[in-house]
Structure formats: C-alpha cells, structure tokens
Tab-separated table of C-alpha atoms in Angstrom:
chain	number	residue	atom	x	y	z
A	1318	MET	CA	0.262	-0.170	-0.071
A	1319	GLY	CA	2.788	2.207	0.387
A	1320	SER	CA	4.587	1.914	-2.670
A	1321	CYS	CA	1.353	2.576	-4.141
A	1322	GLN	CA	0.752	5.925	-2.570
A	1323	SER	CA	4.256	7.025	-3.318
A	1324	GLN	CA	3.959	6.620	-6.904
A	1325	GLU	CA	0.301	8.219	-6.856
A	1326	ALA	CA	2.155	11.326	-4.922
A	1327	GLN	CA	4.701	11.116	-7.173
A	1328	GLU	CA	2.390	11.471	-10.203
A	1329	GLN	CA	0.438	14.089	-8.734
A	1330	LEU	CA	3.708	16.271	-7.446
A	1331	ALA	CA	4.653	15.525	-11.898
A	1332	ARG	CA	1.256	16.843	-12.926
A	1333	ASN	CA	1.501	19.754	-10.681
A	1334	LYS	CA	4.716	20.993	-11.895
A	1335	ALA	CA	3.528	20.902	-15.466
A	1336	ILE	CA	0.321	22.644	-14.808
A	1337	GLU	CA	2.679	25.840	-13.376
A	1338	LYS	CA	4.990	25.544	-16.230
A	1339	GLN	CA	2.042	25.805	-18.682
A	1340	LEU	CA	0.569	28.714	-16.362
A	1341	ASN	CA	3.741	30.358	-16.515
A	1342	GLN	CA	3.917	30.053	-20.355
A	1343	ASP	CA	0.354	31.333	-20.735
A	1344	LYS	CA	1.427	34.202	-18.507
A	1345	ARG	CA	3.937	34.924	-20.790
A	1346	THR	CA	2.639	34.619	-24.224
A	1347	GLY	CA	-0.618	36.004	-23.578
A	1348	SER	CA	-3.191	32.781	-23.849
A	1349	SER	CA	-6.333	33.435	-25.258
A	1350	ILE	CA	-7.992	30.754	-23.607
A	1351	VAL	CA	-9.917	31.210	-21.038
A	1352	LYS	CA	-9.072	29.803	-17.359
A	1353	LEU	CA	-11.165	29.111	-14.776
A	1354	LEU	CA	-10.450	28.297	-10.974
A	1355	LEU	CA	-12.563	26.488	-8.901
A	1356	LEU	CA	-12.242	27.196	-4.908
A	1357	GLY	CA	-13.643	26.768	-1.642
A	1358	ALA	CA	-13.052	25.132	1.284
A	1359	GLY	CA	-12.495	21.748	2.219
A	1360	GLU	CA	-15.506	19.120	1.034
A	1361	CYS	CA	-17.411	21.583	-0.200
A	1362	GLY	CA	-17.806	19.993	-3.928
A	1363	LYS	CA	-15.385	21.406	-6.072
A	1364	SER	CA	-14.039	18.143	-7.070
A	1365	THR	CA	-17.705	16.606	-7.593
A	1366	VAL	CA	-18.257	19.999	-10.145
A	1367	LEU	CA	-15.333	19.423	-11.959
A	1368	LYS	CA	-16.342	15.619	-12.849
A	1369	GLN	CA	-19.706	16.703	-13.399
A	1370	MET	CA	-18.365	19.699	-16.209
A	1371	GLN	CA	-16.160	16.676	-17.741
A	1372	ILE	CA	-19.061	14.619	-18.422
A	1373	LEU	CA	-21.212	17.157	-19.937
A	1374	HIS	CA	-18.237	19.421	-22.280
A	1375	SER	CA	-15.625	16.991	-22.298
A	1376	ASN	CA	-15.611	13.047	-23.549
A	1377	GLY	CA	-16.485	11.711	-19.336
A	1378	PHE	CA	-14.108	9.066	-18.043
A	1379	THR	CA	-11.966	7.049	-19.762
A	1380	GLU	CA	-11.867	3.450	-19.125
A	1381	ASP	CA	-8.366	3.749	-16.975
A	1382	GLU	CA	-10.229	6.790	-15.016
A	1383	ILE	CA	-13.341	4.541	-14.548
A	1384	ASN	CA	-11.342	1.157	-13.379
A	1385	GLU	CA	-9.166	3.469	-10.802
A	1386	ARG	CA	-12.221	4.795	-8.975
A	1387	LYS	CA	-13.509	1.432	-7.843
A	1388	ALA	CA	-10.986	1.309	-5.341
A	1389	VAL	CA	-12.334	4.616	-4.150
A	1390	VAL	CA	-15.835	3.027	-4.110
A	1391	TYR	CA	-14.705	0.598	-1.998
A	1392	ASN	CA	-13.119	2.370	-0.008
A	1393	ASN	CA	-15.955	5.241	0.381
A	1394	THR	CA	-17.795	2.599	1.114
A	1395	VAL	CA	-16.228	0.681	3.781
A	1396	THR	CA	-14.827	3.566	5.503
A	1397	SER	CA	-17.845	5.907	5.448
A	1398	MET	CA	-19.223	2.251	7.956
A	1399	TYR	CA	-16.239	2.259	9.932
A	1400	ALA	CA	-16.516	6.108	10.579
A	1401	ILE	CA	-20.350	5.165	11.853
A	1402	LEU	CA	-19.533	2.601	14.028
A	1403	LYS	CA	-16.415	4.331	15.375
A	1404	ALA	CA	-18.622	7.416	15.815
A	1405	MET	CA	-21.290	4.706	18.139
A	1406	ASP	CA	-18.595	3.875	20.235
A	1407	ASN	CA	-16.997	7.462	20.727
A	1408	ILE	CA	-19.277	10.100	19.842
A	1409	VAL	CA	-22.438	9.503	19.880
A	1410	HIS	CA	-22.908	6.765	22.161
A	1411	ILE	CA	-25.466	4.303	20.451
A	1412	PRO	CA	-25.318	0.888	20.624
A	1413	LEU	CA	-26.024	-1.227	17.769
A	1414	GLU	CA	-29.460	-2.140	18.165
A	1415	ASP	CA	-28.845	-5.553	17.456
A	1416	PRO	CA	-25.788	-7.116	19.364
A	1417	SER	CA	-25.813	-10.239	17.452
A	1418	LYS	CA	-24.081	-7.581	14.965
A	1419	GLU	CA	-20.936	-7.377	17.018
A	1420	SER	CA	-19.426	-9.936	14.503
A	1421	GLU	CA	-20.606	-8.565	11.945
A	1422	LYS	CA	-18.406	-5.043	13.734
A	1423	GLN	CA	-15.273	-6.391	13.841
A	1424	ILE	CA	-15.284	-7.785	10.222
A	1425	VAL	CA	-15.159	-3.995	8.782
A	1426	PHE	CA	-12.655	-3.250	11.582
A	1427	ARG	CA	-10.120	-6.255	10.831
A	1428	ILE	CA	-10.724	-4.630	6.932
A	1429	VAL	CA	-9.568	-1.311	7.931
A	1430	GLU	CA	-7.537	-1.706	10.816
A	1431	ALA	CA	-5.450	-4.358	7.716
A	1432	GLY	CA	-5.422	-1.627	5.141
A	1433	ASP	CA	-7.593	-3.671	2.948
A	1434	GLU	CA	-10.474	-1.162	2.443
A	1435	SER	CA	-9.562	-0.153	-0.602
A	1436	GLU	CA	-10.309	-3.926	-2.325
A	1437	PRO	CA	-13.065	-5.871	-3.763
A	1438	PHE	CA	-15.643	-6.843	-1.214
A	1439	THR	CA	-15.478	-10.572	0.047
A	1440	ASP	CA	-18.791	-12.138	0.179
A	1441	GLU	CA	-18.524	-11.572	4.579
A	1442	LEU	CA	-17.795	-8.578	4.371
A	1443	ALA	CA	-20.683	-7.078	1.520
A	1444	LYS	CA	-23.115	-9.395	3.506
A	1445	ALA	CA	-21.985	-7.333	7.506
A	1446	LEU	CA	-21.988	-4.301	5.680
A	1447	VAL	CA	-25.489	-4.392	4.364
A	1448	SER	CA	-26.493	-6.166	7.778
A	1449	LEU	CA	-25.287	-3.104	9.170
A	1450	TRP	CA	-26.790	-0.667	7.524
A	1451	ASN	CA	-30.136	-2.732	8.132
A	1452	ASP	CA	-29.622	-1.610	11.764
A	1453	LYS	CA	-31.661	1.477	13.027
A	1454	ASN	CA	-29.161	2.595	15.575
A	1455	VAL	CA	-26.263	2.603	12.495
A	1456	GLN	CA	-28.219	4.903	10.287
A	1457	LYS	CA	-29.699	6.835	13.478
A	1458	ALA	CA	-25.534	7.577	13.700
A	1459	ALA	CA	-25.340	8.564	10.407
A	1460	ASP	CA	-28.195	10.843	10.573
A	1461	MET	CA	-26.288	13.008	13.307
A	1462	ARG	CA	-23.011	13.322	11.333
A	1463	SER	CA	-22.670	16.133	11.630
A	1464	GLU	CA	-21.086	15.196	15.383
A	1465	TYR	CA	-18.173	13.817	13.422
A	1466	GLN	CA	-16.802	13.452	10.253
A	1467	LEU	CA	-18.807	11.395	7.818
A	1468	ASN	CA	-18.704	11.617	3.638
A	1469	ASP	CA	-21.949	12.844	2.083
A	1470	SER	CA	-22.006	9.768	0.145
A	1471	ALA	CA	-22.487	7.197	2.879
A	1472	LYS	CA	-26.403	6.822	2.645
A	1473	TYR	CA	-25.474	6.758	-1.232
A	1474	PHE	CA	-23.174	3.547	-0.991
A	1475	LEU	CA	-24.525	2.076	1.759
A	1476	ASN	CA	-27.222	1.532	-0.025
A	1477	SER	CA	-25.361	0.295	-3.391
A	1478	VAL	CA	-23.165	-2.532	-1.183
A	1479	MET	CA	-24.925	-5.434	-2.946
A	1480	ARG	CA	-24.207	-3.883	-6.386
A	1481	ILE	CA	-20.828	-2.421	-6.176
A	1482	HIS	CA	-20.252	-6.069	-5.014
A	1483	GLU	CA	-21.471	-7.560	-7.951
A	1484	PRO	CA	-18.922	-9.233	-10.658
A	1485	GLY	CA	-17.794	-7.289	-13.050
A	1486	TYR	CA	-18.687	-4.332	-11.013
A	1487	ARG	CA	-17.901	-0.788	-13.365
A	1488	PRO	CA	-18.431	2.460	-11.400
A	1489	THR	CA	-21.845	4.271	-13.105
A	1490	GLU	CA	-21.219	7.995	-13.543
A	1491	GLN	CA	-23.567	8.691	-10.505
A	1492	ASP	CA	-20.891	6.430	-8.380
A	1493	ILE	CA	-17.608	8.466	-9.698
A	1494	LEU	CA	-19.491	11.735	-8.980
A	1495	PHE	CA	-20.069	10.589	-5.286
A	1496	SER	CA	-16.603	9.073	-4.941
A	1497	ARG	CA	-14.556	11.217	-3.113
A	1498	VAL	CA	-11.091	11.595	-2.847
A	1499	ALA	CA	-8.928	14.974	-0.982
A	1500	THR	CA	-7.632	16.885	-3.627
A	1501	THR	CA	-4.111	17.362	-3.294
A	1502	GLY	CA	-2.505	20.054	-5.149
A	1503	VAL	CA	-4.006	21.212	-8.769
A	1504	VAL	CA	-6.695	19.029	-10.929
A	1505	GLU	CA	-6.943	20.157	-14.848
A	1506	VAL	CA	-9.770	19.648	-16.812
A	1507	LYS	CA	-9.879	20.858	-20.950
A	1508	PHE	CA	-12.630	21.139	-22.862
A	1509	LYS	CA	-14.272	23.616	-25.777
A	1510	ILE	CA	-17.481	24.641	-26.221
A	1511	LYS	CA	-17.804	26.378	-29.363
A	1512	GLU	CA	-14.988	28.395	-30.066
A	1513	LEU	CA	-13.821	29.124	-26.793
A	1514	ASP	CA	-11.654	26.776	-25.185
A	1515	PHE	CA	-11.397	26.479	-21.570
A	1516	ARG	CA	-8.936	25.162	-18.960
A	1517	VAL	CA	-10.485	24.727	-15.447
A	1518	PHE	CA	-8.593	24.122	-12.259
A	1519	ASP	CA	-9.325	22.410	-9.144
A	1520	VAL	CA	-7.217	23.143	-6.149
A	1521	GLY	CA	-7.321	21.643	-2.851
A	1522	GLY	CA	-9.292	23.400	-0.200
A	1523	GLN	CA	-7.953	21.966	3.043
A	1524	ARG	CA	-6.136	24.455	4.721
A	1525	SER	CA	-2.478	23.428	4.566
A	1526	GLU	CA	-3.383	23.075	0.568
A	1527	ARG	CA	-4.300	26.304	-0.340
A	1528	ARG	CA	-1.156	28.406	0.821
A	1529	LYS	CA	0.118	26.232	-2.207
A	1530	TRP	CA	-2.228	27.666	-5.218
A	1531	ILE	CA	-2.889	31.036	-4.284
A	1532	HIS	CA	-0.418	32.977	-6.041
A	1533	CYS	CA	-0.021	30.416	-9.544
A	1534	PHE	CA	-3.848	31.814	-10.429
A	1535	ASP	CA	-3.778	35.243	-10.585
A	1536	ASN	CA	-4.184	35.376	-14.404
A	1537	VAL	CA	-7.622	33.731	-13.977
A	1538	GLU	CA	-10.614	34.933	-15.786
A	1539	SER	CA	-13.275	34.283	-13.687
A	1540	ILE	CA	-13.165	32.499	-9.824
A	1541	ILE	CA	-16.371	29.800	-9.587
A	1542	PHE	CA	-15.870	30.262	-5.229
A	1543	ILE	CA	-18.612	26.830	-4.262
A	1544	THR	CA	-19.862	27.005	-0.789
A	1545	ALA	CA	-22.021	24.012	0.428
A	1546	VAL	CA	-25.376	25.304	2.444
A	1547	SER	CA	-25.885	21.610	3.800
A	1548	GLU	CA	-22.399	22.392	5.924
A	1549	TYR	CA	-24.119	24.711	8.328
A	1550	ASP	CA	-23.935	22.534	11.305
A	1551	GLN	CA	-20.344	20.741	10.322
A	1552	VAL	CA	-16.849	21.036	11.730
A	1553	LEU	CA	-14.005	21.098	9.209
A	1554	PHE	CA	-11.906	18.076	8.952
A	1555	GLU	CA	-8.634	19.930	9.593
A	1556	ASP	CA	-10.045	21.825	12.699
A	1557	GLU	CA	-12.795	20.479	14.121
A	1558	THR	CA	-13.496	24.277	16.739
A	1559	THR	CA	-14.168	25.992	13.544
A	1560	ASN	CA	-17.697	25.905	11.737
A	1561	ARG	CA	-17.449	24.841	7.993
A	1562	MET	CA	-20.045	27.608	6.781
A	1563	ILE	CA	-17.895	29.806	8.632
A	1564	GLU	CA	-14.732	29.008	7.418
A	1565	SER	CA	-16.247	29.152	3.641
A	1566	MET	CA	-17.888	32.726	4.065
A	1567	GLN	CA	-14.410	34.072	5.743
A	1568	LEU	CA	-12.623	32.057	2.831
A	1569	PHE	CA	-14.665	33.622	0.043
A	1570	SER	CA	-13.881	37.502	1.684
A	1571	SER	CA	-10.381	37.009	2.177
A	1572	ILE	CA	-10.286	35.960	-1.717
A	1573	CYS	CA	-12.827	39.137	-2.782
A	1574	ASN	CA	-10.577	41.011	-1.197
A	1575	SER	CA	-6.871	39.389	-2.545
A	1576	THR	CA	-4.645	41.296	-4.453
A	1577	TRP	CA	-4.549	38.790	-6.591
A	1578	PHE	CA	-7.577	39.099	-7.851
A	1579	LEU	CA	-8.421	42.427	-8.014
A	1580	SER	CA	-9.724	42.578	-12.271
A	1581	THR	CA	-10.889	38.843	-11.488
A	1582	ALA	CA	-14.711	37.941	-11.783
A	1583	ILE	CA	-16.158	35.970	-9.243
A	1584	ILE	CA	-18.907	33.871	-9.228
A	1585	LEU	CA	-20.281	32.319	-6.150
A	1586	PHE	CA	-22.018	29.053	-6.568
A	1587	LEU	CA	-23.900	27.731	-3.806
A	1588	ASN	CA	-23.647	23.471	-3.670
A	1589	LYS	CA	-25.666	20.449	-1.983
A	1590	LYS	CA	-28.789	21.939	-1.965
A	1591	ASP	CA	-30.584	18.779	-2.079
A	1592	LEU	CA	-28.483	17.711	1.296
A	1593	PHE	CA	-29.331	20.987	3.141
A	1594	ALA	CA	-33.843	20.508	1.678
A	1595	GLU	CA	-33.076	17.210	3.642
A	1596	LYS	CA	-30.732	18.584	6.620
A	1597	ILE	CA	-33.307	21.640	7.428
A	1598	GLN	CA	-36.174	19.496	8.373
A	1599	ARG	CA	-34.810	17.716	11.407
A	1600	VAL	CA	-31.143	20.293	11.855
A	1601	ASN	CA	-32.409	23.927	12.379
A	1602	ILE	CA	-30.478	26.574	11.167
A	1603	THR	CA	-30.031	28.454	14.728
A	1604	THR	CA	-27.980	25.660	16.075
A	1605	ALA	CA	-24.991	27.697	13.906
A	1606	PHE	CA	-26.636	30.942	13.301
A	1607	PRO	CA	-28.829	31.868	16.847
A	1608	ASP	CA	-28.891	35.288	15.018
A	1609	TYR	CA	-31.039	33.625	12.272
A	1610	GLU	CA	-35.233	34.674	12.181
A	1611	GLY	CA	-35.918	33.843	9.136
A	1612	LYS	CA	-38.430	31.064	8.141
A	1613	ILE	CA	-37.224	26.985	8.136
A	1614	GLN	CA	-37.702	26.459	4.739
A	1615	VAL	CA	-35.317	25.940	2.100
A	1616	ILE	CA	-36.345	28.691	-0.530
A	1617	LYS	CA	-36.304	31.063	2.116
A	1618	ALA	CA	-33.419	29.691	4.062
A	1619	SER	CA	-31.082	30.040	1.361
A	1620	TYR	CA	-31.394	32.990	-0.429
C-alpha cells in the first residue's frame, strides 16, 4: 500500500509542476484560452463540480479513470461504515439495536485495520455491511454526522453495497460523482464550448493545500467559488473547532479582497442544496447561526 501511495504522490507532483509550467508560459504569451479556477473550503464539492463539467463538456471518463475509481468506491463504502461504527462507540454513544451484529462490526474493523478497505468486497464483508446498514441505530448515527466526520456519499454507497459487490462491477457516472478523494495539488480539465477553449483548475480546499496555489492563478478570467449550504452545522476535517460555513464565508471574503484577484470575475456557487433541503427538516439553522430569524423553509432559508 505504501509504495502505491508514494507513486501516486510522485505522479501528482509531476502533474502539478507541468500545470504550473504551462500557467507561467500562458502569462508570457498572453494565451487566449479561458481559464477558470474552482475555489472553496475542504469538502464543499469542488471536485464533483469539476467531474460534472468533464461529463457535460468533455468526453466523460476514460476506461482507465473508471477502473481507477473502483478502489475509491470500495474505500468510501467501507470507511463510511467504519466511521459510523467508531462514532457510535466514542462520540454519539449509541449501541447497535441488534447486539448479535457485534461480530459483523468486527469484520469491518478488521478490514480497515488491515488496510484492505480499498479492495473488492469479500462475500463476508458485503453481507456484514448490508446487515449493519439495516440496523436502525446505525442509520440513526449516520443522521448525526454533524457530530463527527462522515462523507456526504455514505448513504448512497451503503445503499448500493450488493450492486458494488457484483462480479464485473463497473462504476457508473453517478458512482464517480459521489466518490470522494481529498484533492491535493492541482487537477485540470480541458474542454471546448463552441469556439472557446476552457481550462478549469480544481485545487485542494483544506487549509494546508490553499497556501500552495493562491499565487499561481492571478491571470485566471474567473473564479467559481463553491460553498456547501448543507454544512451549516458541521466542522472542518482539519480543525474540529471551526464551523465549515463560517470558514467558507471567511475564505470567500479573503478571496474577494485578495490583491491577486482584483480584476477577476467571481461567481458564487451554492452547492449541495439537496442535502440542505433534507437536513433543514431536522437540524434547525439556528444551531449554527443563533441570530437567524428567517423561516425554516428551503427557499426562504437559502436565499
């Protein structure tokens, strides 16, 4: 596993250097290509937006990209269940509704502790995941995700375990859109709309990543700033004392006032409205913003 991760890191570093070199060349030549930069705090959904652009305006995903996503889907599914079970033990303190499923819980723990969470499911693991997900208290703990770190896609993948376990499984476009890998460095997608060539850059949103990229993109035509409106009651992955919505607002303010982007158009993109619509029915927005006096309705609360 370690050598594989090291190789991936080296490949990512090489891609980053190639992109930076091209950006510097574009500055010198005054390239007419339209360059767009996706910005936002970690977990806001930038990579999903970029993948949607790739589906709509490029040629979608190559067979290599689809095959590479298998491991990500396996990983997201298993680690989501693992995160829920750990939270049940240590954070939300909810026992399994059916104590006899303790053995199935240990199957998940063994897989993760062995580092095999990115491997295809064994029959034993698939059955354990389905059985655990059917436990009402596991689903209750999943609904309490604002109290710990859990992927937005957890329910989607845990509802799809047996499909993912089928022989010859091939990730669908929806699977790829829901799959989650933290962005490190810079990811680029190129496409053409009519006569215009676009280059769209996605950069890591977590704090440790932001410092690396801000100076590289002062010549972009537009910034698409993405914020997840559903995250009003969640905290950062890298700092569990900071509210994600507050972090996003502060980052947006710093981008708008940055000397690097004085002449850059900025588009605000409110993301994850579907999750917001579901969450606001059970989590009052005043839990994060006590001064809020608007109605607790999706349209009224989000605009």
